[in-house]
PDB file of C-alpha atoms and ligand atoms in Angstrom:
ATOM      1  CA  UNK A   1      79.920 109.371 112.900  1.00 44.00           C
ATOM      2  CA  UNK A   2      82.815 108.359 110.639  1.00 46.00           C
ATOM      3  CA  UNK A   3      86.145 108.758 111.751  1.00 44.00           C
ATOM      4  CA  UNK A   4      87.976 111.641 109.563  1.00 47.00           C
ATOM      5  CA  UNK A   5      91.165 111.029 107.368  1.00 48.00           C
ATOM      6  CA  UNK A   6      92.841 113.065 109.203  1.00 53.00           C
ATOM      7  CA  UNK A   7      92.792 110.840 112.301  1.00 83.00           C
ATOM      8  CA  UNK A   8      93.466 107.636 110.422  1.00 96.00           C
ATOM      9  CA  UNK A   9      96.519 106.167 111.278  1.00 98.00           C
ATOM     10  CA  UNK A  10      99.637 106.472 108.446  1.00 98.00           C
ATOM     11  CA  UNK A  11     100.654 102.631 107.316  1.00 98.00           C
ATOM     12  CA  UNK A  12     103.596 101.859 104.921  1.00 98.00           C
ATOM     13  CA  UNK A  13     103.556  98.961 103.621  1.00 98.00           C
ATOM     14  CA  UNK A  14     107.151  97.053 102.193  1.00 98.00           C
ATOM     15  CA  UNK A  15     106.938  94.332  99.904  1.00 98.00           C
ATOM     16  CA  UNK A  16     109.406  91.929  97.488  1.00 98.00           C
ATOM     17  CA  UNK A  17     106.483  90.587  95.261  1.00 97.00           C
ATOM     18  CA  UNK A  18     102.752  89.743  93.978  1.00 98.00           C
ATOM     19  CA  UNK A  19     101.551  92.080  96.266  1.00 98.00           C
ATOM     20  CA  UNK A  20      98.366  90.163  96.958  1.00 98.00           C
ATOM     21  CA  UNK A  21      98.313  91.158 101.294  1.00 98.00           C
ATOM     22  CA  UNK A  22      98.450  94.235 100.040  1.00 98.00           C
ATOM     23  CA  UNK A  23      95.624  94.225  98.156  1.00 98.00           C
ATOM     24  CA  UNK A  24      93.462  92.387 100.614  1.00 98.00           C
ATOM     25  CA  UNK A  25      94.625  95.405 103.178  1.00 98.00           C
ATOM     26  CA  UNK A  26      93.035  97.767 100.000  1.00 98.00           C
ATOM     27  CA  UNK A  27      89.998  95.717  99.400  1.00 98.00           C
ATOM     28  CA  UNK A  28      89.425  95.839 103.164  1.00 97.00           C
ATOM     29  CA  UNK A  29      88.999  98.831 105.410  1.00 93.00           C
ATOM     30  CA  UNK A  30      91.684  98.334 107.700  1.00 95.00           C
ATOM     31  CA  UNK A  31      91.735 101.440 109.653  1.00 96.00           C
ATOM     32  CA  UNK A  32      94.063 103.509 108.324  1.00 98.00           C
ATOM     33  CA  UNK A  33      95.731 105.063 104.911  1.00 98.00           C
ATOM     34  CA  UNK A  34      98.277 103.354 103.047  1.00 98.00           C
ATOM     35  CA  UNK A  35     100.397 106.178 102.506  1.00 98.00           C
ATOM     36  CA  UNK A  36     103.307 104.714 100.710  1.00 98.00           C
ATOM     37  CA  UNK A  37     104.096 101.296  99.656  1.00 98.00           C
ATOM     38  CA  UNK A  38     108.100 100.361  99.176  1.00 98.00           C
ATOM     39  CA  UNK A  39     110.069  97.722  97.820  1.00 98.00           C
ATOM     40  CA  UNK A  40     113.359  96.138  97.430  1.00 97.00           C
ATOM     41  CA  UNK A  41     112.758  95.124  94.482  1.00 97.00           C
ATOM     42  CA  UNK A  42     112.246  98.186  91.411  1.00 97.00           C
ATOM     43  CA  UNK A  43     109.836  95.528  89.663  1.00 97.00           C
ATOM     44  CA  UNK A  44     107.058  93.816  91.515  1.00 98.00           C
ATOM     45  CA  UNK A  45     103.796  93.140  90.904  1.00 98.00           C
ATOM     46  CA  UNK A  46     102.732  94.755  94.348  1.00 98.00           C
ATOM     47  CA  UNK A  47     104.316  98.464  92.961  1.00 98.00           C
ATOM     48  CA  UNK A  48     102.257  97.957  90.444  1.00 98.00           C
ATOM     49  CA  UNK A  49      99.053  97.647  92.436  1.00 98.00           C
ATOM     50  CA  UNK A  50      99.520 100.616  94.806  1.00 98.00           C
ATOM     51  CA  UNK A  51     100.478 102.680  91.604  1.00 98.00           C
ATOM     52  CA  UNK A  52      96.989 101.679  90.374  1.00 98.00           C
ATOM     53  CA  UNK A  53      95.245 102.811  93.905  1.00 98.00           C
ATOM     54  CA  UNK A  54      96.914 105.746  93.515  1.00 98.00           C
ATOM     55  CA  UNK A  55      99.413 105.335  96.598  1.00 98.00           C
ATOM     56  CA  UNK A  56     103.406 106.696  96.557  1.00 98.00           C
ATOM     57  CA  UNK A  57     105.878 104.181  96.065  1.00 98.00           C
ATOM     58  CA  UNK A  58     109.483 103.924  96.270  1.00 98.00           C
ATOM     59  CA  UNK A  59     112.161 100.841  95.702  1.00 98.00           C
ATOM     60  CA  UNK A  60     115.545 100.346  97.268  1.00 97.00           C
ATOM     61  CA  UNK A  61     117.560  97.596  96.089  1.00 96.00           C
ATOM     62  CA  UNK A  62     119.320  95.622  98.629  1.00 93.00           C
ATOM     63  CA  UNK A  63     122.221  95.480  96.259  1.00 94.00           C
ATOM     64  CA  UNK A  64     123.312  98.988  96.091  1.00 95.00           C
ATOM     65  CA  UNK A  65     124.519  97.906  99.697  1.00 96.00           C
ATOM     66  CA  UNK A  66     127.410  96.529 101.048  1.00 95.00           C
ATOM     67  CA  UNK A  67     126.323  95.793 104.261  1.00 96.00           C
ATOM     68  CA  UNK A  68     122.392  94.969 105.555  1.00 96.00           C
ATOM     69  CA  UNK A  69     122.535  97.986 108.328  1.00 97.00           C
ATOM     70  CA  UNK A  70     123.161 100.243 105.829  1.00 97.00           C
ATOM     71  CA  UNK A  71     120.395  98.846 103.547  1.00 97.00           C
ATOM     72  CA  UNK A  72     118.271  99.373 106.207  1.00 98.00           C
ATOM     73  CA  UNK A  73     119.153 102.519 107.506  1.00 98.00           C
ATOM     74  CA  UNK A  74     118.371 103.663 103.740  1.00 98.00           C
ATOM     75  CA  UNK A  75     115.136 102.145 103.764  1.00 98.00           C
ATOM     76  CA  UNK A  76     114.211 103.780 107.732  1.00 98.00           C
ATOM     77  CA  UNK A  77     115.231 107.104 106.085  1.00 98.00           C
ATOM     78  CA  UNK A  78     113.285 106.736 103.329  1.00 98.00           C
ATOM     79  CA  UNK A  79     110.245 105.138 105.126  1.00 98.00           C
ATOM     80  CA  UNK A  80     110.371 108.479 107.684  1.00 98.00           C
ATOM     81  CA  UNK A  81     110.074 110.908 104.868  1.00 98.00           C
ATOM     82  CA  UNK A  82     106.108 109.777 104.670  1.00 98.00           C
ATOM     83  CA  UNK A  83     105.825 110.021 108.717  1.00 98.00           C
ATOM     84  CA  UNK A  84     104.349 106.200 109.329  1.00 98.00           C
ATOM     85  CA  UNK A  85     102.275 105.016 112.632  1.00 98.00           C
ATOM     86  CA  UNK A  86     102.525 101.770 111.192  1.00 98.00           C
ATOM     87  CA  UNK A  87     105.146  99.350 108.969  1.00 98.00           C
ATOM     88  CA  UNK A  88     103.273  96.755 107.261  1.00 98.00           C
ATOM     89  CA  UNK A  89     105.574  94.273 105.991  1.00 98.00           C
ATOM     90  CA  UNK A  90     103.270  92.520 103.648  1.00 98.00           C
ATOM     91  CA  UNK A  91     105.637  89.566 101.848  1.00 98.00           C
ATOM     92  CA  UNK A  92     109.111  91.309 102.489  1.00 98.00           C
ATOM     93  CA  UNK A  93     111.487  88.968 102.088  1.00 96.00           C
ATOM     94  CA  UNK A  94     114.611  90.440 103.721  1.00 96.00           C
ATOM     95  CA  UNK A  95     115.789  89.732 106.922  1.00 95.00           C
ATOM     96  CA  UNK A  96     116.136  92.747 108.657  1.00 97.00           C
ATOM     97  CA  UNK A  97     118.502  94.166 111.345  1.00 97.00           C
ATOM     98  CA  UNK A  98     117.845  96.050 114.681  1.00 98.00           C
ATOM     99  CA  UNK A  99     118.630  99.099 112.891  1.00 98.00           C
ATOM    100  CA  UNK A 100     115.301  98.715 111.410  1.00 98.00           C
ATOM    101  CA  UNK A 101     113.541  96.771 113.943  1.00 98.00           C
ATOM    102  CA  UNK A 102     114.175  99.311 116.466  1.00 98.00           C
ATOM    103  CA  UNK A 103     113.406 102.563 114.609  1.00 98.00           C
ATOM    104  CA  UNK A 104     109.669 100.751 114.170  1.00 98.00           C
ATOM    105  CA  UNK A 105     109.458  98.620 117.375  1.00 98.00           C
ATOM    106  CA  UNK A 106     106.090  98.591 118.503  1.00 98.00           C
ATOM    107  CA  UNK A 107     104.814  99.640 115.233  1.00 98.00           C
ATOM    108  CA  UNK A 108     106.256  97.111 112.823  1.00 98.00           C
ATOM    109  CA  UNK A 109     103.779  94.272 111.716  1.00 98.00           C
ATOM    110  CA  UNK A 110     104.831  90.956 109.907  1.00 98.00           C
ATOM    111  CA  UNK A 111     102.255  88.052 107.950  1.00 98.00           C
ATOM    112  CA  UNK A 112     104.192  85.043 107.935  1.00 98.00           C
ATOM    113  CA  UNK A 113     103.121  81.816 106.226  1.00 98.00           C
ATOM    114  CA  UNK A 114     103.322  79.442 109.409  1.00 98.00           C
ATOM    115  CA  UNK A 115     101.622  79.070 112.246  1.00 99.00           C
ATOM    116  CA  UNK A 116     104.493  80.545 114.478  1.00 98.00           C
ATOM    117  CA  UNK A 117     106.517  79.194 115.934  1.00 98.00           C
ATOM    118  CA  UNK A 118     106.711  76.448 113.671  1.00 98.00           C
ATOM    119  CA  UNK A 119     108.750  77.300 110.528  1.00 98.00           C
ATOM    120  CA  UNK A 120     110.045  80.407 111.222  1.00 98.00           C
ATOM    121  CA  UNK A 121     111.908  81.488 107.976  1.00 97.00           C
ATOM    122  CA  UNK A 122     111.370  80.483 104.419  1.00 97.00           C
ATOM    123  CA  UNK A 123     109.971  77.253 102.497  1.00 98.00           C
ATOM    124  CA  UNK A 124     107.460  76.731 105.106  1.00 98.00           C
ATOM    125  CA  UNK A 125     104.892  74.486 103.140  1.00 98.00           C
ATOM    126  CA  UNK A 126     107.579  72.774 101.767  1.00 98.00           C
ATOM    127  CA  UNK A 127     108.440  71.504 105.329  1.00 98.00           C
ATOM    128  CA  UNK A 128     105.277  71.326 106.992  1.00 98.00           C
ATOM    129  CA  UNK A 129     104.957  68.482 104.663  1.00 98.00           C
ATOM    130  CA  UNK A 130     108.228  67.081 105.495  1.00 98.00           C
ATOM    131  CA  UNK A 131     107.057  67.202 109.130  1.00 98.00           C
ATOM    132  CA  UNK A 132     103.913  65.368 108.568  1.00 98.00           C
ATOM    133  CA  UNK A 133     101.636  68.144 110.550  1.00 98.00           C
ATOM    134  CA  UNK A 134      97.764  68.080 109.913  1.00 98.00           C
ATOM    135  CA  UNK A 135      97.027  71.788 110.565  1.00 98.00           C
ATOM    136  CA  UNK A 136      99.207  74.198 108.953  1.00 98.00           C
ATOM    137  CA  UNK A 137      98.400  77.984 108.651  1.00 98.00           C
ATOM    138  CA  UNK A 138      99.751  81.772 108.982  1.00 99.00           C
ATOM    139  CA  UNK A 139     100.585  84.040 111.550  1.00 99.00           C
ATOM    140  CA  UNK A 140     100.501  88.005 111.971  1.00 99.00           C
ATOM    141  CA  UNK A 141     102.935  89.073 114.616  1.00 98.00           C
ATOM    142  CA  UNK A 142     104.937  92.078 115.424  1.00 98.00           C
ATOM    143  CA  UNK A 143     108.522  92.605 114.699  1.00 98.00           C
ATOM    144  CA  UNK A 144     110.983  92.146 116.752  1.00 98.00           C
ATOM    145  CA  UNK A 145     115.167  91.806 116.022  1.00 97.00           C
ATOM    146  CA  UNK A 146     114.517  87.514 116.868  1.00 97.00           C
ATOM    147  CA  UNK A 147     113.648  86.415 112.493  1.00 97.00           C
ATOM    148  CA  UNK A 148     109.886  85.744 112.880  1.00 98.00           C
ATOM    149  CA  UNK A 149     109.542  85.740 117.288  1.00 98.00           C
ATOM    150  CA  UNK A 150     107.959  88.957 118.088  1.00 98.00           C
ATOM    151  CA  UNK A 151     104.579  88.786 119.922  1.00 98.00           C
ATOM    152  CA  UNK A 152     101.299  86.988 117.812  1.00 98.00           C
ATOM    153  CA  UNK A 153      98.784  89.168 117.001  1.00 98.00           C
ATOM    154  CA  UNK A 154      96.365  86.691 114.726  1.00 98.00           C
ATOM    155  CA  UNK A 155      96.604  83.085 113.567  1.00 98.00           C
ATOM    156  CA  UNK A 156      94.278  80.935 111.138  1.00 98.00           C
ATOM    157  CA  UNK A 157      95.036  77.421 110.466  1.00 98.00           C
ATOM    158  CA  UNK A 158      93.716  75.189 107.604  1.00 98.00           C
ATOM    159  CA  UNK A 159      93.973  71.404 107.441  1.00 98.00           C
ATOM    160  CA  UNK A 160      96.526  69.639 105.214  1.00 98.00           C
ATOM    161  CA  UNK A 161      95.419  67.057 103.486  1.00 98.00           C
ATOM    162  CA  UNK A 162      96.590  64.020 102.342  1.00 98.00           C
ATOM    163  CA  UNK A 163      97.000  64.668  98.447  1.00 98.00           C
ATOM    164  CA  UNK A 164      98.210  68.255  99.853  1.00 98.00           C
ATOM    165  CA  UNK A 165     101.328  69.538  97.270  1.00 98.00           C
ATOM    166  CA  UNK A 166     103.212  73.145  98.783  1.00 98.00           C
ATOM    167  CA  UNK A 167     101.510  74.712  96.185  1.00 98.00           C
ATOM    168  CA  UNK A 168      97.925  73.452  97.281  1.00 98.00           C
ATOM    169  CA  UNK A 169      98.910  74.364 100.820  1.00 98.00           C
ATOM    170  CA  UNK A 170     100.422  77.677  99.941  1.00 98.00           C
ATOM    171  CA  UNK A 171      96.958  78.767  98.268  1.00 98.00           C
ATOM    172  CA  UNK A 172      94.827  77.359 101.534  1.00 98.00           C
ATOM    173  CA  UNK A 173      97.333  79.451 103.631  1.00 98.00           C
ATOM    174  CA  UNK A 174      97.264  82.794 101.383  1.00 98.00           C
ATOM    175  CA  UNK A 175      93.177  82.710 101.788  1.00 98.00           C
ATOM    176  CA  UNK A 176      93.183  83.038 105.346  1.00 98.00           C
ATOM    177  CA  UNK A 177      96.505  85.641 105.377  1.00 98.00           C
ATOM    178  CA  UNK A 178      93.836  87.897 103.228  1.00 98.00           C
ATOM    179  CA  UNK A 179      91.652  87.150 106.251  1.00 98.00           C
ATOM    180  CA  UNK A 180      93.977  87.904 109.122  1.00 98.00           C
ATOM    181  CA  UNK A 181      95.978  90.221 107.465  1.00 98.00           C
ATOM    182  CA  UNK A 182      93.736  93.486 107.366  1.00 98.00           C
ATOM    183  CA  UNK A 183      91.911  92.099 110.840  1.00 98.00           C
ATOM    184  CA  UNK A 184      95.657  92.678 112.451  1.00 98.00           C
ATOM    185  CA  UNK A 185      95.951  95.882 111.020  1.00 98.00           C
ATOM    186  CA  UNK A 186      92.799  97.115 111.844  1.00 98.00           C
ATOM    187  CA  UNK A 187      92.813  96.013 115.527  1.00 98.00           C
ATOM    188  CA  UNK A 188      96.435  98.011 115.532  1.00 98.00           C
ATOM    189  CA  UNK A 189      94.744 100.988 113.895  1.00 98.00           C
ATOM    190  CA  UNK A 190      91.828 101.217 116.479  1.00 97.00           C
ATOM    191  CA  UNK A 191      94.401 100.419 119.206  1.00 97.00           C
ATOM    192  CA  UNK A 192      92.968  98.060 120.729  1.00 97.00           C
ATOM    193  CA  UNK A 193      96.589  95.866 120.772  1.00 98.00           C
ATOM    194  CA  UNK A 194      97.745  95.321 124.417  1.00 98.00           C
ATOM    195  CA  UNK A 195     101.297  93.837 124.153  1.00 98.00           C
ATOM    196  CA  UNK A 196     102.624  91.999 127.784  1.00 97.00           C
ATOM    197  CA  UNK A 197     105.634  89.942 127.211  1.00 96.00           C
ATOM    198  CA  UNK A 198     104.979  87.788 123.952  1.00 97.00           C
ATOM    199  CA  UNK A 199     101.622  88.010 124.312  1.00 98.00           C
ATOM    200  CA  UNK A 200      98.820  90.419 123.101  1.00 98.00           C
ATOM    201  CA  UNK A 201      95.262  90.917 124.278  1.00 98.00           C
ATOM    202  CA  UNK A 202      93.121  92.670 122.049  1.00 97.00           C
ATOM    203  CA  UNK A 203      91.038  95.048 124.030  1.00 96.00           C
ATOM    204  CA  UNK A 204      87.190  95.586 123.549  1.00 94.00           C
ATOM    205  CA  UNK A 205      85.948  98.198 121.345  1.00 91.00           C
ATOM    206  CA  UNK A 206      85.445 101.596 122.895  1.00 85.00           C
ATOM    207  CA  UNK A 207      81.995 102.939 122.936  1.00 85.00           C
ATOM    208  CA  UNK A 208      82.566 105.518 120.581  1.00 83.00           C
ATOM    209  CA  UNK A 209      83.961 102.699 118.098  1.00 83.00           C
ATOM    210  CA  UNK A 210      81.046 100.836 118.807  1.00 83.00           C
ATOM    211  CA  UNK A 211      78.828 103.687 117.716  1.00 79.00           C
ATOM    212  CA  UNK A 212      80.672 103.983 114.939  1.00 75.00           C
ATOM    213  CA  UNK A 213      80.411 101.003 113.329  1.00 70.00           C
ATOM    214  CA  UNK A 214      76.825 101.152 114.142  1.00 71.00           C
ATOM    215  CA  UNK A 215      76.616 103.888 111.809  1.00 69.00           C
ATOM    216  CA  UNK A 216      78.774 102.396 108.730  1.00 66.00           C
ATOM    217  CA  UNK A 217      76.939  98.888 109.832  1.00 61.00           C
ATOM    218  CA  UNK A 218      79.711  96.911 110.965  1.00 58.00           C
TER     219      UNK A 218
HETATM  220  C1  GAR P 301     102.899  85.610 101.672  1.00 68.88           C
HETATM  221  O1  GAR P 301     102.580  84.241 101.692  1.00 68.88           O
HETATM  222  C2  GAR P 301     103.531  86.020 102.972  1.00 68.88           C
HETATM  223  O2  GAR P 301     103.025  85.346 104.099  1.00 68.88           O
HETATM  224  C3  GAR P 301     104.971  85.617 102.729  1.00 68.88           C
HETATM  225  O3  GAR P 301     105.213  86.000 101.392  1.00 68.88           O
HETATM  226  C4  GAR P 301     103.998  85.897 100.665  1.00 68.88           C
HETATM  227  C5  GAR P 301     103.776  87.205  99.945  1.00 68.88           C
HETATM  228  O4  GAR P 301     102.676  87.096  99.082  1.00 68.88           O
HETATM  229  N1  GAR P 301     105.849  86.274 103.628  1.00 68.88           N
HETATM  230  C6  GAR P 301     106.953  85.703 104.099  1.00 68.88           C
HETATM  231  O5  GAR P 301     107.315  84.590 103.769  1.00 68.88           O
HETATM  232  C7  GAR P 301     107.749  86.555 105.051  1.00 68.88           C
HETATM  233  N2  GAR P 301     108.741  85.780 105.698  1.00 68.88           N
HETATM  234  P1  GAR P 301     102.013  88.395  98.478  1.00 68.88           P
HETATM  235  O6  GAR P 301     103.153  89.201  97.829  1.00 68.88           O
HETATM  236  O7  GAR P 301     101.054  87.879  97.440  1.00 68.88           O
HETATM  237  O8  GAR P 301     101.349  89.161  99.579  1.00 68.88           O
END
């Protein structure tokens, strides 16, 4: 038995960029549908690749607003119109306010190119190499109104190397997001996501899960 469209979970995904988490969630069966795909940006490569699966988008520049709640009170309205169980941000690179961390909480899921804690924020190769760490790597937590704090969901680290540069390190990192990425999303889609405090267990599969990937043999 396959589970049916209709029961899929409804994921909207935002992005400012390349776009390529999002296609590792499309190359990947992670669960649910990408319904809609939005940006702050009206030209980015990412659009381009949900317009080519065939998936709704929508952009919403940041500048048409004076003020970031209002910004993101535009993008929560617009974001409800397609009725998500799940915000993906897959390389959105705004910081957002409790107006939109709250109108998602508990369904709002970040990739971050760190392994949280450590460099929360932007130009994190760039200082992993200032601070001389050996393992580097990327983090998929959920959102909360702390920039980058919210509970971990899935980590993968990869070794920096000596003759590392932050563009050698960025591409080891953006291998395993494409790894943890749709894993994250799929584990929230088959809710099996426990969240206590900052942590999160993921739960066993249930036995009709189990039988189910029996039958698609996963
Ligand atoms: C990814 O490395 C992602 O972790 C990072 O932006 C990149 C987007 O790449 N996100 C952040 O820095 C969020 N703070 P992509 O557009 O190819 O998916």
């Amino acid at each position: 038995m396959t589970t049916t469209t209709a029961s899929r979970p409804r994921i909207a995904v935002l992005l400012s960029g390349r776009g390529s988490n999002l296609a590792a969630l499309l190359r990947n069966d992670c669960g649910g549908d990408i319904v809609v795909v939005g940006s702050n940006k009206a030209v980015a490569k990412g659009l381009d690749i949900a317009r080519d699966a065939g998936i709704r988008t929508f952009a919403v520049s940041h500048k048409d607003f004076a003020a970031r709640e209002a910004f993101d009170q535009a993008l929560v309205n617009e974001l409800n119109e397609h009725r998500p169980d799940l915000v993906v941000l897959a390389g959105f690179m705004r910081i957002l306010t409790p107006i939109f961390t709250n109108a998602f909480a508990g369904r709002l899921i970040n990739i971050h190119p760190s392994l949280l804690p450590s460099f929360p924020g932007v130009d994190t190769h760039e200082r992993a190499l200032a601070e001389g760490v050996k393992l580097h790597g990327c983090t998929v937590h959920f959102v909360t109104p702390v920039l980058d704090a919210g509970p971990i969901i899935a980590q993968a680290a990869v070794q920096v190397d000596d003759d590392d540069t932050a563009e050698t390190l960025a591409a080891k990192v953006l291998l395993q997001e494409h790894q943890i990425f749709p894993y994250a999303v799929r584990l929230f889609c088959e809710g099996r996501l426990q969240v206590e405090g900052q942590r999160v267990r993921t739960l066993p599969k249930s036995p009709a899960q189990v039988t189910s990937g029996m039958a698609a043999g996963v």
